[in-house]
Coordinates of C-alpha atoms and ligand atoms in Angstrom, one line a residue:
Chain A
X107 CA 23.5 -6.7 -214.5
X108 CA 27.1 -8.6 -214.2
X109 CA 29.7 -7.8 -216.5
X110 CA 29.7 -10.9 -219.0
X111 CA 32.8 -10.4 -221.1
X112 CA 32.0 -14.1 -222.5
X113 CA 30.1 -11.8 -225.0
X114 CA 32.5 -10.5 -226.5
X115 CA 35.2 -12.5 -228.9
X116 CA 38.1 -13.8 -227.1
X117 CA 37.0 -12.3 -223.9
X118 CA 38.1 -9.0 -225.4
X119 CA 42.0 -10.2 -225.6
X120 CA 41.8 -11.1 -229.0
X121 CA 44.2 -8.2 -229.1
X122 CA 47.3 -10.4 -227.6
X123 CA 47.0 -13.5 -229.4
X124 CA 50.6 -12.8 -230.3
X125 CA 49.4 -12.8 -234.1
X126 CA 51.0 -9.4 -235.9
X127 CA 54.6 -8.4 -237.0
X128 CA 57.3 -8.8 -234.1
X129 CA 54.8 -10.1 -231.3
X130 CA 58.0 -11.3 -229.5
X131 CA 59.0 -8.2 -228.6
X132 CA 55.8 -5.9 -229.5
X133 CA 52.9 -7.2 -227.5
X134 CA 50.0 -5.0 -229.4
X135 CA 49.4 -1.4 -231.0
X136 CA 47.0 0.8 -230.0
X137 CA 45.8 4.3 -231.4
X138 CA 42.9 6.9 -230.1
X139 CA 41.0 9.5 -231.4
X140 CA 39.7 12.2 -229.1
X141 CA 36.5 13.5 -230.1
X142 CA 34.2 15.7 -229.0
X143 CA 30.5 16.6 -230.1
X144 CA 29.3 19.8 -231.0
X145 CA 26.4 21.5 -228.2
X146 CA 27.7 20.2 -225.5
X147 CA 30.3 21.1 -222.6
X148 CA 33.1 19.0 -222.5
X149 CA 32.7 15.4 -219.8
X150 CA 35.0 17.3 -216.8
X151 CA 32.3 20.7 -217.1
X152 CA 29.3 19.1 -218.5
X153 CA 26.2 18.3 -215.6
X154 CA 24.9 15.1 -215.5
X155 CA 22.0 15.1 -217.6
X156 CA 24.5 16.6 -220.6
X157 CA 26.7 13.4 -220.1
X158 CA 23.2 11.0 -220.8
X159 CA 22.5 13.2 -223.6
X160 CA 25.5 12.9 -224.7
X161 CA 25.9 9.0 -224.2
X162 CA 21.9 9.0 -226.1
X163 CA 23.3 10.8 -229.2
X164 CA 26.0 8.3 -229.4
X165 CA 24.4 5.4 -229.0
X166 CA 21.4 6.1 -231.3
X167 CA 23.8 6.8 -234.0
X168 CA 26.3 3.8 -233.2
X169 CA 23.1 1.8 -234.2
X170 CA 24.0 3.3 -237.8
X171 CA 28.0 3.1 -237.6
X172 CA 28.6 -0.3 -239.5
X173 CA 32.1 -0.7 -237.9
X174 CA 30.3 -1.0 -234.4
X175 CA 27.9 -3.6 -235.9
X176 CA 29.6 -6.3 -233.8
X177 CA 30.4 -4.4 -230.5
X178 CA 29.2 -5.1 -227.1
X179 CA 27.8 -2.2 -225.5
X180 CA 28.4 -2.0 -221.5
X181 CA 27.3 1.1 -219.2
X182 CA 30.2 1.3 -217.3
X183 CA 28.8 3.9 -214.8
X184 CA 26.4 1.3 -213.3
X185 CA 29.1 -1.6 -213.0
X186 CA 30.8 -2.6 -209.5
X187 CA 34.1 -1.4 -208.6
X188 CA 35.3 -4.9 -209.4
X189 CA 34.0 -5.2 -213.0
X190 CA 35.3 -1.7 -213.5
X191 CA 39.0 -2.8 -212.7
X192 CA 38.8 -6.2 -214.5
X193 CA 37.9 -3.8 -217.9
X194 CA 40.9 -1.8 -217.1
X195 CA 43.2 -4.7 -216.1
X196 CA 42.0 -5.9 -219.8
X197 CA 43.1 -2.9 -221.6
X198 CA 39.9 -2.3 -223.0
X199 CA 39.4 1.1 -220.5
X200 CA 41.1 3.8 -219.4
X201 CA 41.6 4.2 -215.5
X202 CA 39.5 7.5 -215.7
X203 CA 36.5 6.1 -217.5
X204 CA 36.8 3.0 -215.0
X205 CA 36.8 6.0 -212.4
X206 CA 39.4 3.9 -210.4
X207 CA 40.9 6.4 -207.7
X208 CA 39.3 7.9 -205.2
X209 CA 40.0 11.9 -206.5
X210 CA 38.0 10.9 -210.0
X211 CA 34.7 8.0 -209.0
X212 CA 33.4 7.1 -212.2
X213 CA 31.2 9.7 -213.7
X214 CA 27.3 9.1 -214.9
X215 CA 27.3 8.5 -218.5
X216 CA 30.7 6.5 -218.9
X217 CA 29.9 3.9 -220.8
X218 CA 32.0 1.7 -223.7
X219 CA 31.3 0.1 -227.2
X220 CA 33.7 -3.1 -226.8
X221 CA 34.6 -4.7 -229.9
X222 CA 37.2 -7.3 -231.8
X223 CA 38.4 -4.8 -233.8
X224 CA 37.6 -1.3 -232.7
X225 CA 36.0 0.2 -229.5
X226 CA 34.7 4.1 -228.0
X227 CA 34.9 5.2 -224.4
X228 CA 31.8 7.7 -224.1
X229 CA 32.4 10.3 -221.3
X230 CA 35.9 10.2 -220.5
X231 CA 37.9 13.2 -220.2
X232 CA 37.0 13.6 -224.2
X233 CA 33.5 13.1 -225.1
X234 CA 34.4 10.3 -227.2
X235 CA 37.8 8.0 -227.1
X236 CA 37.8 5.8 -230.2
X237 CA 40.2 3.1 -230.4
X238 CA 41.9 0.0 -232.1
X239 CA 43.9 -2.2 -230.2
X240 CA 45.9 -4.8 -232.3
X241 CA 48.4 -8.0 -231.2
X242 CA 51.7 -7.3 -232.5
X243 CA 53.4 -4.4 -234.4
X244 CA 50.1 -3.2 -236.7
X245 CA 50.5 0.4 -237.1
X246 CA 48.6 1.1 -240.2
X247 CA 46.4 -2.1 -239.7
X248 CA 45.1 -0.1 -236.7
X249 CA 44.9 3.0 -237.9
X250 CA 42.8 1.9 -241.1
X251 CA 40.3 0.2 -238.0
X252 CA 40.2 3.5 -236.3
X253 CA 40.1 5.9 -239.2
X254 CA 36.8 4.4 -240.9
X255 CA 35.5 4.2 -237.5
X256 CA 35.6 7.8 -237.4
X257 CA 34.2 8.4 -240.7
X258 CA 31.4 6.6 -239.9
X259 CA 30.7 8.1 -236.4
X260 CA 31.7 11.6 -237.7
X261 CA 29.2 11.3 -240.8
X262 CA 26.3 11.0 -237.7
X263 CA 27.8 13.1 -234.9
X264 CA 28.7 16.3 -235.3
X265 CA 32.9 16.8 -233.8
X266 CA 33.8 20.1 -232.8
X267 CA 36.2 21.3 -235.2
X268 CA 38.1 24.6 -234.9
X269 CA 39.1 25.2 -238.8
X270 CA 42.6 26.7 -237.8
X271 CA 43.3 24.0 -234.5
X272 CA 41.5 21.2 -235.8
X273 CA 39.7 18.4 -233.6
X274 CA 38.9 20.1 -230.2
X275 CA 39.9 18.1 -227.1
X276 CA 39.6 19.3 -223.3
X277 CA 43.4 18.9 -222.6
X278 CA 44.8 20.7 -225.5
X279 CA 48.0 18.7 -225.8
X280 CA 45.0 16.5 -227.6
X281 CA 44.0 19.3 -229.9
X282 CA 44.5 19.0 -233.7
X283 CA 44.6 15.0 -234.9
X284 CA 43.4 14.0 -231.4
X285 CA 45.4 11.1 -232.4
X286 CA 47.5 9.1 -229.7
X287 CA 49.4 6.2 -231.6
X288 CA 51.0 4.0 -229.2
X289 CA 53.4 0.6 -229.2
X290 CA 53.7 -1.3 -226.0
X291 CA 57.3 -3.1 -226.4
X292 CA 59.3 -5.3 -224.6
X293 CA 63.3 -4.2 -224.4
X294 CA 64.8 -6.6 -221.8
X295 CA 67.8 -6.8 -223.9
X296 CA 68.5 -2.9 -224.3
X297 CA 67.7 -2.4 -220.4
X298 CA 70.3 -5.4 -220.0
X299 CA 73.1 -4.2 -222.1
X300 CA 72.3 -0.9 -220.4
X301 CA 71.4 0.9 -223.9
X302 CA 68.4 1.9 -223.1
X303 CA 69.2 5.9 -221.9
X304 CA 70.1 6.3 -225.1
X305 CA 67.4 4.5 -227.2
X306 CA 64.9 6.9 -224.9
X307 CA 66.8 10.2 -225.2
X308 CA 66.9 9.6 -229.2
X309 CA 63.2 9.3 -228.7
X310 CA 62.2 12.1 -227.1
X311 CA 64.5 14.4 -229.6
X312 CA 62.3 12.6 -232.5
X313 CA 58.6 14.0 -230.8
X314 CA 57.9 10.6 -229.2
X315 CA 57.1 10.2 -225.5
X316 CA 57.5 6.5 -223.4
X317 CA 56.4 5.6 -220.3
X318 CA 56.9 1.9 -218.1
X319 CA 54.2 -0.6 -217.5
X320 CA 53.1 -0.2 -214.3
X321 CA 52.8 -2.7 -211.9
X322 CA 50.4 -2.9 -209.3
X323 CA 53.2 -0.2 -207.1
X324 CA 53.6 2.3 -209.2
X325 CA 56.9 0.8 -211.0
X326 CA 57.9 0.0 -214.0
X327 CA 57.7 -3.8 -214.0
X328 CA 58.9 -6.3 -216.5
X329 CA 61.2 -4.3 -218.9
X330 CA 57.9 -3.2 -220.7
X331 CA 57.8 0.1 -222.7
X332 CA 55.0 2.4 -224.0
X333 CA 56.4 4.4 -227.2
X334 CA 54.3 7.1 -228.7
X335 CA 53.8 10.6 -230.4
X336 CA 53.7 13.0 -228.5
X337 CA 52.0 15.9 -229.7
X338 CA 49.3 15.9 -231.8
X339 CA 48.9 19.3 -233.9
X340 CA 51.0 20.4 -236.9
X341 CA 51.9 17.1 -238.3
X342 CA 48.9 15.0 -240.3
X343 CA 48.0 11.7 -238.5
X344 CA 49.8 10.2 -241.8
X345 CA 53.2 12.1 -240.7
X346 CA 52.6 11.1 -236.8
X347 CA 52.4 7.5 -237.6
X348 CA 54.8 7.3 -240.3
X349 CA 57.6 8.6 -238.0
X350 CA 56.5 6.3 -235.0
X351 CA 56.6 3.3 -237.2
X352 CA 59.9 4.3 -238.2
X353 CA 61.3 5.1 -234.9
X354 CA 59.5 1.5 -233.7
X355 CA 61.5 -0.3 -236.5
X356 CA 64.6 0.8 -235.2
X357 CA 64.3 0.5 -231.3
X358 CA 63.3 -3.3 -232.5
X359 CA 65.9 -3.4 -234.3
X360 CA 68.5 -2.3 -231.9
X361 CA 67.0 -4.3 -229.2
X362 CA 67.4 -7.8 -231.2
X363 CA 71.0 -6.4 -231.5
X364 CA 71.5 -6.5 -228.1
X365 CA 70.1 -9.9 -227.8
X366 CA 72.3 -10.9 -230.2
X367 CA 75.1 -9.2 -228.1
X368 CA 74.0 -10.7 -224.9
X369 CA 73.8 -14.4 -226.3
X370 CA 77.5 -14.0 -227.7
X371 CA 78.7 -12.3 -225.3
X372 CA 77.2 -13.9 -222.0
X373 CA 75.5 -16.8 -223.2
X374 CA 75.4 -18.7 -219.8
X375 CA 74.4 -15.8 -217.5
X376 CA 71.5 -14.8 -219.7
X377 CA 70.6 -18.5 -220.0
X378 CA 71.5 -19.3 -216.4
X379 CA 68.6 -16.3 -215.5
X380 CA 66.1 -16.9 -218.1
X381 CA 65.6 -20.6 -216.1
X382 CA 65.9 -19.1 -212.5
X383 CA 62.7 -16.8 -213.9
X384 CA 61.2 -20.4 -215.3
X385 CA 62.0 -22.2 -212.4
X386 CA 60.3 -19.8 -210.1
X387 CA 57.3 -19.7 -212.0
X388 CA 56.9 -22.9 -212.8
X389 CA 57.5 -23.5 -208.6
X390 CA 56.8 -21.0 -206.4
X391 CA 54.0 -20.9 -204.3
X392 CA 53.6 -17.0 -204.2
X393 CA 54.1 -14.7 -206.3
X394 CA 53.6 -10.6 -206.2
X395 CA 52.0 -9.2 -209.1
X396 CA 55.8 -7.2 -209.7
X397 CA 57.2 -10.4 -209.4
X398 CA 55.4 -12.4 -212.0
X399 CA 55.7 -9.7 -214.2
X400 CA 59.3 -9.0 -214.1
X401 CA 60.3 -13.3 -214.2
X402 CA 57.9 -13.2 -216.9
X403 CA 60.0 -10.8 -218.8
X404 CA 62.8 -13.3 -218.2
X405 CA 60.7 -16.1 -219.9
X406 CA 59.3 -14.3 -222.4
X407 CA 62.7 -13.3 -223.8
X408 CA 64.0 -16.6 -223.3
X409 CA 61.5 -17.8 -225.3
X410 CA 62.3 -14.7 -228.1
X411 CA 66.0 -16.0 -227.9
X412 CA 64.4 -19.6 -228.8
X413 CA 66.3 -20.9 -225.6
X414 CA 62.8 -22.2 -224.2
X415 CA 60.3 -24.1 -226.7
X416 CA 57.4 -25.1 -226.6
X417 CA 56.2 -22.2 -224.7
X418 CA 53.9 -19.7 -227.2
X419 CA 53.7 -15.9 -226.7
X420 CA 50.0 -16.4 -226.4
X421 CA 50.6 -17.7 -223.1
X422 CA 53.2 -15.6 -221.5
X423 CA 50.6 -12.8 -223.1
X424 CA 47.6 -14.6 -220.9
X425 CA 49.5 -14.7 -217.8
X426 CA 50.2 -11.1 -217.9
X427 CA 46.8 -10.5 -218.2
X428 CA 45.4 -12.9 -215.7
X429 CA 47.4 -12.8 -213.1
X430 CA 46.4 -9.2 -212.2
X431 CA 44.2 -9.4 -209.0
X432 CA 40.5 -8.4 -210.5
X433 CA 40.7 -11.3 -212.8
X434 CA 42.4 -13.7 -209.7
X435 CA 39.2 -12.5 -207.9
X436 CA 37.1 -13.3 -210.6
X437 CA 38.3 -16.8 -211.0
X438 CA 38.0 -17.9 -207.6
X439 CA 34.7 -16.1 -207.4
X440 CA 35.5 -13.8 -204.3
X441 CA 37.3 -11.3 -203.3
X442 CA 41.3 -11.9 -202.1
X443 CA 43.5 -10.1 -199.8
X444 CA 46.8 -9.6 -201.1
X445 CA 48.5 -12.5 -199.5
X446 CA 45.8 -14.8 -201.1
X447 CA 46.0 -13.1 -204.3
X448 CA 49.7 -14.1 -204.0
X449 CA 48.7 -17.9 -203.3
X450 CA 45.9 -17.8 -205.8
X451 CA 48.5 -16.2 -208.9
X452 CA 51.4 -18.9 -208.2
X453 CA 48.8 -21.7 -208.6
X454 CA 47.5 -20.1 -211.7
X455 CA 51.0 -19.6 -213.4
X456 CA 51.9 -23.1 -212.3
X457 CA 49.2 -25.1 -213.9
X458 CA 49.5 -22.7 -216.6
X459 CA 52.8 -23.6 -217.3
X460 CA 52.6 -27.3 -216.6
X461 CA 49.9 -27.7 -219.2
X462 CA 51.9 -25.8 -221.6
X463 CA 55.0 -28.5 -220.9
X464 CA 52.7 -31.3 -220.9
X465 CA 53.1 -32.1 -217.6
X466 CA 50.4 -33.6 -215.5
Chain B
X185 CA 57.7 9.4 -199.9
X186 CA 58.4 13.0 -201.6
X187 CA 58.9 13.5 -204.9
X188 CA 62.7 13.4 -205.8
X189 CA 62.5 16.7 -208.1
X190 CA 60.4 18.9 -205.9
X191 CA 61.0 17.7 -202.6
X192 CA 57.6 19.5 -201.7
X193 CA 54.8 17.0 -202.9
X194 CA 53.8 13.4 -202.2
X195 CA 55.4 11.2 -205.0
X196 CA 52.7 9.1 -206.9
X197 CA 55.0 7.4 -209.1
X198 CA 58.6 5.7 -209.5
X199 CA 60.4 5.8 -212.8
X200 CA 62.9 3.8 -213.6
X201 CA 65.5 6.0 -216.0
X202 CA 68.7 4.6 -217.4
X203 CA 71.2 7.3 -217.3
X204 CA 74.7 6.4 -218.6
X205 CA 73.6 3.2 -218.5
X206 CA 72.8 3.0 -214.7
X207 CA 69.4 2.6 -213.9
X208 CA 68.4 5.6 -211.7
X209 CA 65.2 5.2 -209.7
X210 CA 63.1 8.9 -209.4
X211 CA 59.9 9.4 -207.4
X212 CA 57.7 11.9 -208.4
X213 CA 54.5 13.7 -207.9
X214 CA 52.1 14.5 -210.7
X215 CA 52.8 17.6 -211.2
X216 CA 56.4 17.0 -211.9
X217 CA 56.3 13.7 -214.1
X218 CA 53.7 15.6 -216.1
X219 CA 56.7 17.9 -216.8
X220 CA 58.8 14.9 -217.4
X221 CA 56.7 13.9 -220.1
X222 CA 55.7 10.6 -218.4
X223 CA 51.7 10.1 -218.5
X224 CA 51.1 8.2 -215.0
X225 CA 48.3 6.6 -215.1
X226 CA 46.5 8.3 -212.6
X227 CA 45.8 11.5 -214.6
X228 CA 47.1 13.6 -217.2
X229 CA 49.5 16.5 -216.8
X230 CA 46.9 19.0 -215.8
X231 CA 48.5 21.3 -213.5
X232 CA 51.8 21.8 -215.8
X233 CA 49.3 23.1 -218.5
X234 CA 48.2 25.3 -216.1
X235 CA 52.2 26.4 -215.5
X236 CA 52.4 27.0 -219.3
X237 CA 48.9 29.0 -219.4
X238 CA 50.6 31.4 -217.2
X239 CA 53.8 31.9 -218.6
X240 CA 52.2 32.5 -222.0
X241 CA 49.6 34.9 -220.6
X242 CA 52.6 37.0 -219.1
X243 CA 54.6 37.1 -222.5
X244 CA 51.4 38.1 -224.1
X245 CA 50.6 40.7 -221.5
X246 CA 54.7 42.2 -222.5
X247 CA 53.8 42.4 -225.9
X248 CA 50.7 44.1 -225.8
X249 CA 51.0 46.2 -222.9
X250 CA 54.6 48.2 -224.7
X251 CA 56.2 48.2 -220.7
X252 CA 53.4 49.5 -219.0
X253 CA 53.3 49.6 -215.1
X254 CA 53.5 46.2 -212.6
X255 CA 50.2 47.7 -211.9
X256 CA 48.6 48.1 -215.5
X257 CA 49.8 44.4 -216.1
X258 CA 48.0 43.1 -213.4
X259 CA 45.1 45.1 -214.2
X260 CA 45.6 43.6 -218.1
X261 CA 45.9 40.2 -216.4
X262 CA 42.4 40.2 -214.1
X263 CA 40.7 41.5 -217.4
X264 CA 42.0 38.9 -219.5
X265 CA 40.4 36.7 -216.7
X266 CA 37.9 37.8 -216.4
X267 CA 36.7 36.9 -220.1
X268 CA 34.2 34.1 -220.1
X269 CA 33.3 31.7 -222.8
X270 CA 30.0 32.5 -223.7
X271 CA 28.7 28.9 -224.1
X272 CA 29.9 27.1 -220.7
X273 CA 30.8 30.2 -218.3
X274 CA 34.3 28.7 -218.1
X275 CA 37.1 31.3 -217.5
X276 CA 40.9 31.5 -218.5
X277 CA 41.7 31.0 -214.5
X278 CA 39.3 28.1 -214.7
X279 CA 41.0 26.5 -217.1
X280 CA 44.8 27.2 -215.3
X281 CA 43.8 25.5 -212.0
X282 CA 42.0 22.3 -213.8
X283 CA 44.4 22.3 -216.8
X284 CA 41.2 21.8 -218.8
X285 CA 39.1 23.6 -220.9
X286 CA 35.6 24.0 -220.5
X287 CA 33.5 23.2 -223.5
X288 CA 34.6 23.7 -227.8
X289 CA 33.6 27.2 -227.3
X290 CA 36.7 27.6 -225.2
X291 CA 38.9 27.9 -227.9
X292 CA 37.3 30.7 -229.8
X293 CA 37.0 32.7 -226.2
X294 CA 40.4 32.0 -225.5
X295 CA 41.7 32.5 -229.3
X296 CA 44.7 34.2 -228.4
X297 CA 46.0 32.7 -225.9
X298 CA 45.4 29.1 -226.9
X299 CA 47.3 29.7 -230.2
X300 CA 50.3 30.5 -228.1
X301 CA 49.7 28.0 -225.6
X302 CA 49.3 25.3 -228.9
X303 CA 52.6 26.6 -230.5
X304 CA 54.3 25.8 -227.1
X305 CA 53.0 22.6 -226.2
X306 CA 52.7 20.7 -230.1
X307 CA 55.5 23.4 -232.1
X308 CA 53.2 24.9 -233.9
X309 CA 49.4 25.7 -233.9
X310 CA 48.2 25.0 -237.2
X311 CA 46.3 21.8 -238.0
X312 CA 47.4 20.0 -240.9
X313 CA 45.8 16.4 -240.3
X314 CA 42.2 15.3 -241.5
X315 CA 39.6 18.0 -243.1
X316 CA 36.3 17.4 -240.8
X317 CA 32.8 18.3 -241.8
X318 CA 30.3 18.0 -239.3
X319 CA 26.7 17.2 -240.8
X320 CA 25.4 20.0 -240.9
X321 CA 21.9 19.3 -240.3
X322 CA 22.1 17.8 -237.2
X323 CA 24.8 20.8 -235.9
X324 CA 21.7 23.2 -235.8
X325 CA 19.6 20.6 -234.6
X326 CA 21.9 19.9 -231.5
X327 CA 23.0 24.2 -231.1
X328 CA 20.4 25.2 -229.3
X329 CA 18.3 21.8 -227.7
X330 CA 16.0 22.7 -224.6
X331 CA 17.9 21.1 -222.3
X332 CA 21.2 21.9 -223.3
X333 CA 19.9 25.3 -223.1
X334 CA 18.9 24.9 -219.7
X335 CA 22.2 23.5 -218.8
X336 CA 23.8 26.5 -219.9
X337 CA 21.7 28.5 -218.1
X338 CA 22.0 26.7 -214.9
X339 CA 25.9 27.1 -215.3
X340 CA 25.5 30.9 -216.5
X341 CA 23.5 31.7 -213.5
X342 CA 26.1 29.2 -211.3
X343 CA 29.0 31.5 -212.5
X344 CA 26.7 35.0 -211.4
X345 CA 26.8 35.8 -215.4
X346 CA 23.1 37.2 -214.8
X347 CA 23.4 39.1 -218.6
X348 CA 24.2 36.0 -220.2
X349 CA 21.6 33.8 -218.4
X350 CA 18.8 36.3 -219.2
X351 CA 19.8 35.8 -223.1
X352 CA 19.8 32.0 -222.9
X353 CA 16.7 32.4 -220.5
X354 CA 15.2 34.1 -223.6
X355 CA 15.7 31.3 -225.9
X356 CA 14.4 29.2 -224.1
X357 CA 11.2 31.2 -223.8
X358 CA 11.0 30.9 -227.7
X359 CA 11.4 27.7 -227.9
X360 CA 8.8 26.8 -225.2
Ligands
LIG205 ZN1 57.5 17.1 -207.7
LIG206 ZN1 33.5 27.1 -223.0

């Protein structure tokens, strides 16, 4: 059966509409639970037949759990490659459930509740992932989402619980809350005014871990940043996200410092590149995934800095999304070598932002 | 390309790092942006747990064995191997080459060194987040299904552990 994400509300982006707290700069908020049941081996050990009993005790209870009461259920294990990548290029599963690479094909048994507010990954490298994924900076918004999911899935599935380590988790820098709280921001202005060595020293000394978006190389593209906590035992899920949220408020803050900085201090460069990335998009006739991504960053804080209007977030959000080359494919109903894929995403981001200016 | 720190494995990934506020491109392998504390998003840092596993198995091994003998220590280290969880067959060496652990059961087979292993990785191994209580009903329901019994036997008599696989092979005779 074809993947048909129509099912689901928004296509399953609703979570970068660019509504939420800061969506300039803080494109959504996501947080996990690792879980695993009781009476069974963990998904990497476990046989086959474990993984559907698994996914069966899951799914019979899931018909009780009220906060899954609107989700979409899709076996991900009997998907095509290409569906499998379009869910992943949508943010709403992890590479290793999508079983992308070649080292780690997709297992029997993976399978995903997608929903608007909440969603679980069965049978990735933790029996059960639960998740929220939220536009904008939503911290606790996400976390309230995540935590009564729990609840409710916990009250009907038994977790394995150590009583001195906590939740149980097959990687044990999981162990304990299970909990991975993460922001994904965008710092052009810190990475400009060349701050941004220090903002990530401070936050590894405060427990938090970042990483780059990754383009379709292996590069950080487009001045995009992962923040989150990095360990997970010791500190109560309540501690974890307070000092994430706190450490978030700042880097935010520092980087519309810089923006200020940047606009007094070098107003017609920063305005002189924020076109050249318009200009190019709005133009060009090709265009590398890296490439989008990174004169995206250009427009997207040129649209932060109010020195481009009429241009909303939501879009800039979309064309991340739908520019990657599963969803290309999908839209042109076939599958695209890379140089097409680079004809096929210019078109796309032109129309795009031609209907957005009003242009014919 | 080979990874910048190592200079022995392929590089998987490129971060970009700003140091003194010149951005400084490094190519690494797993193994070593695992250590960096970068997540790529091919897979977790498996093989650095592994690293850590060992280190915390030899300080262990100093503070129980009093000085004892290169020899005795290496005959304390195979033993401590050798120890099996009882549920999924899963070894301590198991778990250093995959980085993960076999099944719940792990961590009460592995107590000691986990505990160590916890304090390293997090800064301390006590949990202090959400109180969990499974329903209980369903936990001895689930313990001891046929055919999650017959799982663990299959892997029992996969890993040789013949003692082990004639228990389970019991229980399942009873509940047959
Ligand atoms: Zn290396
Ligand atoms: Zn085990």
């Amino acid at each position: 059966m074809p993947l048909d994400l129509s099912l689901l509300p928004d296509g399953g982006v609703i979570w970068m509409d660019a509504s939420g707290e800061h969506s300039d700069i803080v494109l959504s908020t996501r947080i996990r639970l690792a879980r695993n049941i009781e009476g069974y081996a963990f998904t990497g050990r476990a046989r086959d037949g474990e993984r559907l009993r698994v996914l069966a005790q899951v799914r019979d209870a899931a018909t009780q759990v009220p906060a899954l009461a609107h989700n979409v259920f899709v076996r991900v294990d009997e998907l095509p490659a290409t569906d499998r990548l379009l869910l992943h290029e949508r943010h709403l599963v992890s590479k290793e459930l999508a079983g992308l690479d070649a080292q780690h094909p997709v297992r029997s048994g993976a399978a995903v509740f997608l929903g608007p507010d909440v969603g679980v990954m069965v049978n990735e490298e933790d029996h059960l992932r639960l998740q929220s994924l939220r536009s904008g900076f939503a911290l606790p918004a996400a976390f309230e989402a995540v935590q009564q999911l729990d609840r409710e899935l916990g009250a009907r599935v038994p977790y394995a619980v150590h009583p001195e380590f906590g939740f149980l988790t097959a990687c044990p820098t999981n162990t304990g809350t299970g909990m991975r709280a993460s922001v994904l921001i965008h710092l052009p202005g810190l990475v400009l005014t060349k701050e941004m060595g220090k903002v990530l020293a401070g936050l590894q000394q405060m427990g938090l871990t970042y990483r780059g978006l990754y383009g379709e190389g292996s590069d950080v593209v487009g001045n995009f940043f992962q923040i989150s906590n990095q360990t997970t035992l010791g500190r109560s899920e309540d501690e974890l996200l307070q000092q994430l949220l706190v450490v978030v408020r700042r880097v935010i803050a520092s980087e519309e410092d810089a923006r200020r900085i940047l606009l007094r201090d070098a107003g017609y460069i920063i305005e002189d590149k924020v076109w050249r990335a318009y200009g190019t998009l709005r133009y060009a006739h090709s265009l590398t995934f890296d490439e989008a991504m990174n004169f995206l960053s250009g427009v997207r804080l040129a649209v932060g800095l109010k020195l481009i209007s009429g241009l909303s977030v939501y879009t800039l959000n979309k064309l991340l999304i739908f520019s990657q080359s599963a969803h290309l494919s999908r839209a042109e109903g076939r599958a695209l070598t890379e140089s097409e894929a680079n004809l096929v995403r210019a078109r796309y981001v032109r129309h795009t932002l031609a209907q957005e200016a009003g242009a014919p | 390309m080979v990874c910048d720190n190592c200079r022995e494995r392929d590089s998987v990934l490129k971060l970009v790092q700003v140091i003194d506020g010149t951005p400084k491109e490094l190519h690494l392998c797993e193994r070593c942006a695992a250590e960096k504390g970068v997540e790529s998003a091919v897979a977790a840092p498996s093989p650095a747990i592994g690293e850590l596993l060992q280190k915390v198995q030899q300080q262990l091994l100093v503070g129980a064995g009093g000085g004892g003998t290169g020899a005795g220590d290496a005959a304390a280290a195979s033993a401590r191997d050798a120890v099996r969880c009882t549920f999924c067959s899963a070894t301590l060496a198991d778990f250093r080459s995959t980085g993960r652990l076999g099944c719940p059961h792990c961590y009460e087979a592995f107590e000691g060194s986990l505990r160590e292993l916890l304090r390293r990785v997090h800064g301390n191994a006590r949990h202090t987040g959400r109180v969990y209580m499974p329903p209980r009903a369903e936990t001895a329901d689930h313990g001891g299904s046929l055919g999650e019994l017959r799982d663990r036997l299959k892997r029992a008599i996969e890993a040789e552990q013949f003692e082990l696989a004639a228990d389970i092979r019991d229980r399942i005779r009873v509940l047959e």
